[in-house]
């Protein structure tokens, strides 16, 4: 059986959904192939459930940060209600709503495992083993996402290790949890389960958390985790793990000679592309690995303009919001090329994915929250920019002091002195994740500081920190 569409999209996560929708809006036809749940990892086992787990603890802390409200908050979190609230957001993996949305957008859904079977052809193997072939007139868009990468720890694959999937969907709070890793997933899940009463130990191979961020961000997260009762062991790696068949207790041996006992182990050390069974070899590409793309998300290692890759699999900016952004650029490029109009009409060039070079916003919902966009001071210097960095304590702003007693937060701007524009910003503290978009607009818009000084923040809001940062710069 063979069906033909203008575009075949393999992967129904955020990038795949948006790409298919935008392609149909352009007047072309598209179909989505998905083997698991429409909506992807983010909707059911990552961003959405993790934030649902994190929010109750943050809300409780926010109430307790204000005198007068603090006295009214005397109980601990209710784990059963927290987990039930999370399940309301995820539907426990039921993708009916997402599938219905695709249908309403005019995008057919083919359930099954899709893999390339030559140029512009995708074979889909259904759950019952039947094979269906889809042919693309114009393009194939690959959006398979990524999967957790396990560290080389002896026995880890035999203990029922948690990855982000189990950590965000577990039905009970582990009494003791060991987390291997020091990145975003490790820090957020240590925060979430620590808030719910788990005794968490974080094993961090490096000497800091969140090593790709400004150093202050990792320091503030470490402080917050410690205050929550999480034990952080820097410079320590797990060597081997084993689970007792009778007690179900897991023992973790580390390279400094310690032996830790816990109920679950979470491995959060990174991700790898889900390309091993994608049929890349049928079109002359390596059978596995990351897919390199240009700013229209066209795969660069292949001749022609028919194969695209959006989202985490292209390794440009592995974040849900950036996958959606890339999908819009990709769909615009496909529609423009299909119309045979020249590039100078401003279509795909106007929509090429440029922001994921210079202005990728990141939000981490630890306590304190941290957020960043653009370059760190170190990255800017390594890029050869002539920069100046300015900092300000957010707690010194009147709006922050009113928001929370003893508000603790930090703001840093990285300025390109040659052009007089902001190229990086890092924020920590309550509301940091909501404040970062202002910096994103300034960076993407390349707003001159001389102009930015006229964007007057309302008083008394936390956003007034922008005024203080510009004053610190000398404006």
Short mmCIF file of C-alpha atoms in Angstrom, two decimals:
data_model
loop_
_atom_site.label_atom_id
_atom_site.label_comp_id
_atom_site.label_asym_id
_atom_site.label_seq_id
_atom_site.Cartn_x
_atom_site.Cartn_y
_atom_site.Cartn_z
CA UNK A 1 0.00 0.00 0.00
CA UNK A 2 1.46 3.39 -1.00
CA UNK A 3 0.09 6.86 -0.34
CA UNK A 4 1.49 10.13 -1.62
CA UNK A 5 1.67 13.50 0.14
CA UNK A 6 3.66 16.64 -0.52
CA UNK A 7 5.51 16.20 2.78
CA UNK A 8 5.97 13.22 5.09
CA UNK A 9 6.89 14.10 8.67
CA UNK A 10 8.48 11.32 10.74
CA UNK A 11 7.93 12.08 14.41
CA UNK A 12 4.89 13.66 16.04
CA UNK A 13 6.61 15.61 18.79
CA UNK A 14 6.57 19.42 19.06
CA UNK A 15 8.76 19.95 16.00
CA UNK A 16 6.92 17.45 13.84
CA UNK A 17 3.48 18.74 14.81
CA UNK A 18 4.32 22.36 14.07
CA UNK A 19 6.09 21.54 10.80
CA UNK A 20 3.10 19.56 9.51
CA UNK A 21 0.62 22.23 10.58
CA UNK A 22 2.54 25.05 8.92
CA UNK A 23 3.05 23.02 5.76
CA UNK A 24 -0.69 22.41 5.48
CA UNK A 25 -1.36 26.09 6.13
CA UNK A 26 0.87 26.89 3.15
CA UNK A 27 -1.42 24.89 0.87
CA UNK A 28 0.59 21.67 0.66
CA UNK A 29 -0.42 18.28 2.05
CA UNK A 30 1.38 16.60 4.93
CA UNK A 31 1.15 13.43 7.00
CA UNK A 32 2.66 12.68 10.42
CA UNK A 33 4.13 9.29 11.33
CA UNK A 34 4.36 8.50 15.05
CA UNK A 35 5.19 5.22 16.81
CA UNK A 36 4.47 6.35 20.38
CA UNK A 37 2.40 9.32 21.57
CA UNK A 38 1.62 12.42 19.54
CA UNK A 39 3.09 15.36 21.42
CA UNK A 40 6.41 13.67 22.03
CA UNK A 41 8.64 13.34 25.07
CA UNK A 42 7.97 16.87 26.29
CA UNK A 43 4.24 16.40 26.76
CA UNK A 44 4.33 13.19 28.75
CA UNK A 45 7.80 12.44 30.14
CA UNK A 46 9.82 15.64 30.23
CA UNK A 47 8.96 19.36 30.25
CA UNK A 48 5.29 19.21 31.19
CA UNK A 49 5.33 16.58 33.97
CA UNK A 50 8.61 17.86 35.40
CA UNK A 51 7.25 21.39 35.73
CA UNK A 52 4.03 20.01 37.21
CA UNK A 53 6.13 18.22 39.83
CA UNK A 54 8.23 21.30 40.53
CA UNK A 55 5.51 23.93 40.78
CA UNK A 56 3.88 22.90 44.10
CA UNK A 57 7.19 23.13 45.96
CA UNK A 58 7.93 26.49 44.40
CA UNK A 59 4.45 27.78 45.26
CA UNK A 60 4.84 26.68 48.87
CA UNK A 61 8.23 28.36 49.11
CA UNK A 62 6.85 31.55 47.56
CA UNK A 63 4.11 31.72 50.17
CA UNK A 64 6.58 31.08 52.96
CA UNK A 65 8.86 33.85 51.68
CA UNK A 66 6.39 36.55 52.76
CA UNK A 67 5.81 37.33 56.42
CA UNK A 68 2.13 37.04 57.23
CA UNK A 69 1.64 34.31 54.66
CA UNK A 70 4.48 32.22 56.08
CA UNK A 71 2.59 31.57 59.30
CA UNK A 72 -0.37 30.16 57.40
CA UNK A 73 1.73 27.55 55.56
CA UNK A 74 2.56 24.91 58.12
CA UNK A 75 2.07 21.58 56.33
CA UNK A 76 4.37 19.76 53.95
CA UNK A 77 3.40 19.02 50.35
CA UNK A 78 0.83 16.31 49.77
CA UNK A 79 2.65 13.87 47.41
CA UNK A 80 -0.52 12.07 46.30
CA UNK A 81 -2.16 15.32 45.22
CA UNK A 82 1.02 16.55 43.53
CA UNK A 83 1.28 13.35 41.50
CA UNK A 84 -2.44 13.46 40.66
CA UNK A 85 -2.11 17.05 39.44
CA UNK A 86 0.81 16.01 37.24
CA UNK A 87 -1.30 13.23 35.75
CA UNK A 88 -4.02 15.71 34.85
CA UNK A 89 -1.53 17.54 32.66
CA UNK A 90 -0.13 14.45 30.98
CA UNK A 91 -3.24 12.28 30.80
CA UNK A 92 -0.89 9.47 31.85
CA UNK A 93 0.32 9.25 28.26
CA UNK A 94 -3.08 9.38 26.55
CA UNK A 95 -2.51 11.38 23.36
CA UNK A 96 -6.14 11.55 22.21
CA UNK A 97 -6.26 15.32 22.52
CA UNK A 98 -3.05 15.82 20.55
CA UNK A 99 -4.15 13.39 17.85
CA UNK A 100 -7.50 15.17 17.59
CA UNK A 101 -5.68 18.47 17.16
CA UNK A 102 -3.68 17.07 14.25
CA UNK A 103 -6.90 15.91 12.62
CA UNK A 104 -8.50 19.34 13.11
CA UNK A 105 -5.46 20.90 11.44
CA UNK A 106 -5.97 18.71 8.39
CA UNK A 107 -2.97 16.50 9.07
CA UNK A 108 -3.51 12.71 8.82
CA UNK A 109 -1.77 10.58 11.46
CA UNK A 110 -0.20 7.24 10.61
CA UNK A 111 0.69 5.24 13.70
CA UNK A 112 3.77 3.07 13.49
CA UNK A 113 7.54 3.12 13.22
CA UNK A 114 8.68 5.17 10.24
CA UNK A 115 12.02 4.76 8.49
CA UNK A 116 13.42 5.98 5.21
CA UNK A 117 13.30 3.53 2.32
CA UNK A 118 15.11 5.57 -0.30
CA UNK A 119 14.67 9.11 -1.59
CA UNK A 120 11.30 10.63 -0.63
CA UNK A 121 9.96 7.28 0.61
CA UNK A 122 9.07 6.26 4.18
CA UNK A 123 8.04 2.77 5.26
CA UNK A 124 5.79 2.60 8.29
CA UNK A 125 5.56 -0.61 10.30
CA UNK A 126 2.42 -0.77 12.38
CA UNK A 127 1.96 -2.46 15.74
CA UNK A 128 0.48 -5.49 13.97
CA UNK A 129 3.51 -5.80 11.69
CA UNK A 130 1.86 -4.48 8.54
CA UNK A 131 3.99 -2.19 6.38
CA UNK A 132 2.69 0.90 4.63
CA UNK A 133 4.74 3.05 2.25
CA UNK A 134 4.39 6.81 2.13
CA UNK A 135 5.85 8.80 -0.76
CA UNK A 136 6.69 12.50 -0.54
CA UNK A 137 6.39 14.71 -3.60
CA UNK A 138 8.39 17.52 -2.04
CA UNK A 139 10.14 16.60 1.19
CA UNK A 140 10.58 14.34 4.17
CA UNK A 141 10.99 15.99 7.57
CA UNK A 142 12.68 13.93 10.27
CA UNK A 143 11.81 14.80 13.86
CA UNK A 144 12.54 11.64 15.86
CA UNK A 145 13.89 13.41 18.94
CA UNK A 146 16.42 11.96 21.35
CA UNK A 147 16.64 9.32 24.05
CA UNK A 148 18.55 9.15 27.35
CA UNK A 149 22.21 8.18 27.19
CA UNK A 150 23.35 5.92 30.04
CA UNK A 151 26.79 6.42 31.59
CA UNK A 152 29.24 3.47 31.56
CA UNK A 153 28.40 2.25 35.06
CA UNK A 154 28.61 -1.47 35.70
CA UNK A 155 25.19 -3.00 36.38
CA UNK A 156 23.24 0.15 35.57
CA UNK A 157 21.22 -1.56 32.84
CA UNK A 158 20.21 -4.33 35.24
CA UNK A 159 18.76 -2.41 38.19
CA UNK A 160 15.76 -0.82 36.51
CA UNK A 161 17.49 2.55 36.30
CA UNK A 162 15.38 5.68 36.09
CA UNK A 163 15.82 8.08 33.19
CA UNK A 164 13.77 11.23 32.65
CA UNK A 165 10.85 8.98 31.71
CA UNK A 166 10.60 7.20 35.06
CA UNK A 167 11.61 10.30 37.03
CA UNK A 168 8.69 12.29 35.65
CA UNK A 169 6.05 9.53 35.70
CA UNK A 170 6.74 7.60 38.93
CA UNK A 171 3.66 6.83 41.03
CA UNK A 172 5.38 6.98 44.43
CA UNK A 173 8.08 9.01 46.14
CA UNK A 174 11.29 7.00 46.62
CA UNK A 175 12.53 7.21 50.18
CA UNK A 176 16.12 7.49 48.91
CA UNK A 177 17.15 8.61 45.42
CA UNK A 178 20.64 8.77 43.91
CA UNK A 179 20.96 11.04 40.86
CA UNK A 180 23.92 10.64 38.52
CA UNK A 181 24.59 13.91 36.72
CA UNK A 182 24.83 17.65 37.24
CA UNK A 183 22.87 19.11 34.34
CA UNK A 184 19.37 20.48 33.99
CA UNK A 185 17.46 17.19 34.32
CA UNK A 186 19.54 16.12 37.31
CA UNK A 187 19.04 19.43 39.11
CA UNK A 188 15.33 19.74 38.37
CA UNK A 189 14.53 16.16 39.39
CA UNK A 190 16.63 16.44 42.54
CA UNK A 191 14.59 19.54 43.36
CA UNK A 192 11.24 17.92 42.60
CA UNK A 193 11.73 14.68 44.52
CA UNK A 194 13.57 16.42 47.34
CA UNK A 195 10.55 18.72 47.74
CA UNK A 196 8.31 15.66 47.98
CA UNK A 197 10.34 14.14 50.80
CA UNK A 198 12.90 11.95 49.10
CA UNK A 199 16.44 11.88 50.52
CA UNK A 200 18.38 12.80 47.39
CA UNK A 201 22.10 12.39 46.74
CA UNK A 202 23.55 14.00 43.63
CA UNK A 203 26.72 12.47 42.16
CA UNK A 204 28.42 15.12 40.01
CA UNK A 205 31.51 14.16 38.04
CA UNK A 206 32.54 17.81 37.64
CA UNK A 207 33.30 20.33 40.34
CA UNK A 208 30.21 22.40 39.59
CA UNK A 209 26.61 22.12 38.47
CA UNK A 210 25.44 23.32 35.06
CA UNK A 211 28.95 23.77 33.71
CA UNK A 212 27.86 25.41 30.45
CA UNK A 213 26.19 28.28 32.30
CA UNK A 214 27.59 31.33 34.05
CA UNK A 215 29.35 29.96 37.18
CA UNK A 216 27.04 31.93 39.49
CA UNK A 217 24.01 30.04 38.16
CA UNK A 218 25.41 26.66 39.16
CA UNK A 219 26.48 28.03 42.54
CA UNK A 220 23.00 29.35 43.26
CA UNK A 221 21.35 26.05 42.28
CA UNK A 222 23.80 24.15 44.49
CA UNK A 223 22.92 26.45 47.38
CA UNK A 224 19.22 25.91 46.81
CA UNK A 225 19.55 22.13 46.60
CA UNK A 226 21.60 22.03 49.77
CA UNK A 227 19.00 24.13 51.58
CA UNK A 228 16.39 21.62 50.41
CA UNK A 229 18.36 18.80 52.04
CA UNK A 230 19.95 17.37 48.90
CA UNK A 231 23.46 15.98 49.36
CA UNK A 232 25.74 17.02 46.51
CA UNK A 233 28.99 15.12 46.00
CA UNK A 234 31.21 16.94 43.53
CA UNK A 235 34.03 15.20 41.68
CA UNK A 236 32.46 11.79 42.30
CA UNK A 237 31.38 9.18 39.77
CA UNK A 238 29.42 5.96 40.15
CA UNK A 239 31.42 2.81 39.37
CA UNK A 240 28.87 0.02 39.76
CA UNK A 241 25.33 -0.53 40.96
CA UNK A 242 23.36 -3.59 42.04
CA UNK A 243 19.82 -4.24 43.30
CA UNK A 244 19.07 -6.75 46.05
CA UNK A 245 16.42 -9.14 44.75
CA UNK A 246 14.76 -9.51 48.15
CA UNK A 247 14.77 -5.99 49.58
CA UNK A 248 14.87 -4.16 46.21
CA UNK A 249 17.51 -1.86 47.72
CA UNK A 250 20.08 -0.53 45.25
CA UNK A 251 23.71 -0.10 46.25
CA UNK A 252 25.86 2.43 44.40
CA UNK A 253 29.65 2.18 44.63
CA UNK A 254 31.54 5.37 43.83
CA UNK A 255 35.11 6.04 42.78
CA UNK A 256 35.99 7.57 46.14
CA UNK A 257 35.26 4.28 47.94
CA UNK A 258 31.79 5.10 49.25
CA UNK A 259 28.82 2.72 49.06
CA UNK A 260 25.39 4.35 48.96
CA UNK A 261 22.07 2.59 49.56
CA UNK A 262 18.95 3.87 47.82
CA UNK A 263 15.61 2.83 46.41
CA UNK A 264 16.07 4.23 42.89
CA UNK A 265 18.91 5.53 40.71
CA UNK A 266 18.30 8.28 38.15
CA UNK A 267 20.79 8.56 35.28
CA UNK A 268 20.74 12.10 33.87
CA UNK A 269 23.97 12.55 31.94
CA UNK A 270 22.78 13.57 28.48
CA UNK A 271 20.90 12.35 25.44
CA UNK A 272 21.58 10.76 22.06
CA UNK A 273 19.70 11.01 18.74
CA UNK A 274 17.00 8.45 17.97
CA UNK A 275 18.38 7.72 14.52
CA UNK A 276 19.66 4.13 14.85
CA UNK A 277 16.63 2.65 13.02
CA UNK A 278 15.62 5.57 10.85
CA UNK A 279 16.81 4.13 7.51
CA UNK A 280 19.43 6.83 6.97
CA UNK A 281 21.70 4.32 5.27
CA UNK A 282 19.13 3.86 2.47
CA UNK A 283 19.89 7.38 1.24
CA UNK A 284 23.65 7.23 1.72
CA UNK A 285 23.92 8.73 5.21
CA UNK A 286 25.57 7.13 8.27
CA UNK A 287 23.14 4.73 9.90
CA UNK A 288 23.10 6.64 13.21
CA UNK A 289 24.19 9.93 14.71
CA UNK A 290 23.23 13.58 14.75
CA UNK A 291 21.93 15.18 11.56
CA UNK A 292 23.67 18.40 10.57
CA UNK A 293 21.42 20.99 8.92
CA UNK A 294 21.50 24.50 7.49
CA UNK A 295 19.36 27.40 8.65
CA UNK A 296 16.33 25.99 6.82
CA UNK A 297 16.88 22.64 8.58
CA UNK A 298 17.87 21.00 5.28
CA UNK A 299 20.23 18.06 5.91
CA UNK A 300 23.58 19.24 4.55
CA UNK A 301 25.27 15.87 4.03
CA UNK A 302 22.82 14.93 1.29
CA UNK A 303 22.46 16.31 -2.22
CA UNK A 304 19.11 17.76 -3.17
CA UNK A 305 16.55 19.70 -1.15
CA UNK A 306 14.18 16.97 -0.02
CA UNK A 307 15.42 15.81 3.43
CA UNK A 308 15.03 18.01 6.51
CA UNK A 309 15.59 17.47 10.24
CA UNK A 310 14.05 19.58 13.01
CA UNK A 311 14.31 19.52 16.78
CA UNK A 312 16.76 17.80 19.07
CA UNK A 313 18.05 15.44 16.37
CA UNK A 314 19.97 18.25 14.64
CA UNK A 315 21.76 19.17 17.91
CA UNK A 316 21.50 22.91 17.26
CA UNK A 317 19.31 23.83 20.23
CA UNK A 318 17.77 20.79 21.95
CA UNK A 319 14.83 22.53 23.57
CA UNK A 320 11.11 22.20 22.86
CA UNK A 321 10.57 25.86 22.03
CA UNK A 322 13.49 25.84 19.62
CA UNK A 323 12.17 22.70 17.91
CA UNK A 324 8.94 24.59 17.22
CA UNK A 325 10.89 27.60 15.97
CA UNK A 326 12.97 25.42 13.64
CA UNK A 327 9.80 23.73 12.40
CA UNK A 328 8.34 27.07 11.32
CA UNK A 329 11.54 27.92 9.45
CA UNK A 330 11.61 24.47 7.86
CA UNK A 331 7.99 24.61 6.73
CA UNK A 332 8.49 28.08 5.23
CA UNK A 333 11.52 26.84 3.29
CA UNK A 334 9.68 23.79 1.95
CA UNK A 335 6.70 25.87 0.85
CA UNK A 336 8.94 28.47 -0.79
CA UNK A 337 10.98 25.89 -2.65
CA UNK A 338 7.84 24.03 -3.72
CA UNK A 339 6.46 27.23 -5.25
CA UNK A 340 9.62 27.67 -7.36
CA UNK A 341 9.84 31.26 -6.24
CA UNK A 342 13.33 32.70 -5.90
CA UNK A 343 14.86 33.15 -2.47
CA UNK A 344 14.91 36.94 -2.81
CA UNK A 345 11.16 37.09 -2.27
CA UNK A 346 11.92 36.95 1.45
CA UNK A 347 10.11 33.70 2.20
CA UNK A 348 12.35 31.06 3.67
CA UNK A 349 15.23 33.51 4.07
CA UNK A 350 13.05 35.66 6.28
CA UNK A 351 12.13 32.57 8.28
CA UNK A 352 15.51 30.81 8.41
CA UNK A 353 16.38 29.55 11.88
CA UNK A 354 18.85 32.21 12.92
CA UNK A 355 17.88 32.60 16.58
CA UNK A 356 19.29 29.20 17.47
CA UNK A 357 22.74 30.59 16.66
CA UNK A 358 22.64 33.59 18.97
CA UNK A 359 19.58 33.76 21.19
CA UNK A 360 18.47 30.44 22.67
CA UNK A 361 16.50 31.08 25.87
CA UNK A 362 16.75 28.47 28.60
CA UNK A 363 14.61 28.23 31.74
CA UNK A 364 15.38 25.90 34.64
CA UNK A 365 12.80 25.52 37.39
CA UNK A 366 15.06 24.71 40.29
CA UNK A 367 14.95 26.73 43.50
CA UNK A 368 16.08 29.34 42.80
CA UNK A 369 14.95 29.45 39.19
CA UNK A 370 17.65 30.23 36.66
CA UNK A 371 17.36 31.45 33.10
CA UNK A 372 19.71 32.52 30.36
CA UNK A 373 19.80 33.63 26.75
CA UNK A 374 22.64 34.30 24.35
CA UNK A 375 26.31 34.03 25.28
CA UNK A 376 27.98 33.65 28.64
CA UNK A 377 30.85 36.02 29.37
CA UNK A 378 33.34 33.23 28.70
CA UNK A 379 31.71 32.19 25.42
CA UNK A 380 31.60 35.79 24.22
CA UNK A 381 35.30 36.28 24.92
CA UNK A 382 36.14 32.98 23.22
CA UNK A 383 34.15 34.18 20.19
CA UNK A 384 36.52 37.14 19.96
CA UNK A 385 34.02 39.80 20.99
CA UNK A 386 35.09 42.90 22.86
CA UNK A 387 32.72 42.65 25.76
CA UNK A 388 31.86 44.17 29.09
CA UNK A 389 29.84 42.36 31.73
CA UNK A 390 27.70 44.08 34.37
CA UNK A 391 25.91 42.53 37.34
CA UNK A 392 23.27 43.52 39.87
CA UNK A 393 21.61 41.87 42.86
CA UNK A 394 17.93 41.57 42.02
CA UNK A 395 17.01 41.65 45.72
CA UNK A 396 18.10 45.30 45.83
CA UNK A 397 15.26 46.23 43.48
CA UNK A 398 12.14 47.46 45.28
CA UNK A 399 9.81 45.18 43.35
CA UNK A 400 11.86 42.13 44.31
CA UNK A 401 11.95 43.11 47.98
CA UNK A 402 8.16 43.41 47.92
CA UNK A 403 7.78 40.12 46.08
CA UNK A 404 9.64 38.11 48.70
CA UNK A 405 11.31 38.81 52.03
CA UNK A 406 15.06 38.30 51.70
CA UNK A 407 14.72 37.90 47.92
CA UNK A 408 17.95 36.42 46.64
CA UNK A 409 18.67 36.80 42.95
CA UNK A 410 21.35 37.80 40.52
CA UNK A 411 21.37 39.39 37.07
CA UNK A 412 24.21 39.61 34.59
CA UNK A 413 24.40 41.25 31.18
CA UNK A 414 27.09 40.61 28.60
CA UNK A 415 27.48 43.57 26.24
CA UNK A 416 29.25 43.67 22.89
CA UNK A 417 31.13 46.95 23.22
CA UNK A 418 31.79 47.25 19.49
CA UNK A 419 28.11 47.23 18.52
CA UNK A 420 26.68 48.53 21.79
CA UNK A 421 24.18 45.68 22.14
CA UNK A 422 23.41 42.95 24.65
CA UNK A 423 24.66 39.50 23.58
CA UNK A 424 23.99 37.53 26.76
CA UNK A 425 21.95 37.57 29.95
CA UNK A 426 21.73 35.29 32.97
CA UNK A 427 19.19 35.60 35.79
CA UNK A 428 18.67 33.70 39.02
CA UNK A 429 15.95 33.92 41.65
CA UNK A 430 12.15 33.89 41.84
CA UNK A 431 10.56 34.94 38.52
CA UNK A 432 13.86 34.51 36.62
CA UNK A 433 12.18 32.29 34.04
CA UNK A 434 9.53 34.93 33.37
CA UNK A 435 12.03 37.79 33.17
CA UNK A 436 14.31 36.26 30.54
CA UNK A 437 12.12 37.07 27.54
CA UNK A 438 12.95 40.76 27.84
CA UNK A 439 16.61 39.88 27.31
CA UNK A 440 15.68 37.61 24.41
CA UNK A 441 13.92 40.48 22.65
CA UNK A 442 16.89 42.78 23.25
CA UNK A 443 19.36 40.25 21.84
CA UNK A 444 17.35 39.13 18.82
CA UNK A 445 16.39 42.70 17.99
CA UNK A 446 19.97 43.90 18.51
CA UNK A 447 18.50 46.85 20.37
CA UNK A 448 21.22 49.47 20.95
CA UNK A 449 21.80 50.21 24.61
CA UNK A 450 21.23 53.88 23.88
CA UNK A 451 17.73 52.91 22.76
CA UNK A 452 17.20 50.27 25.43
CA UNK A 453 17.66 52.89 28.14
CA UNK A 454 14.29 54.35 27.09
CA UNK A 455 12.39 51.11 27.85
CA UNK A 456 11.22 52.21 31.29
CA UNK A 457 10.18 49.34 33.62
CA UNK A 458 7.08 49.81 35.74
CA UNK A 459 7.57 50.51 39.43
CA UNK A 460 7.56 48.52 41.64
CA UNK A 461 8.23 45.37 39.62
CA UNK A 462 11.09 42.90 39.55
CA UNK A 463 11.71 44.02 35.96
CA UNK A 464 13.19 47.21 37.36
CA UNK A 465 16.43 45.23 37.54
CA UNK A 466 16.86 46.20 33.88
CA UNK A 467 17.10 49.84 34.84
CA UNK A 468 19.71 48.99 37.48
CA UNK A 469 21.75 46.93 35.03
CA UNK A 470 21.85 49.80 32.54
CA UNK A 471 22.83 52.17 35.34
CA UNK A 472 25.61 49.78 36.30
CA UNK A 473 26.77 49.98 32.69
CA UNK A 474 26.89 53.75 32.98
CA UNK A 475 23.73 54.84 31.21
#
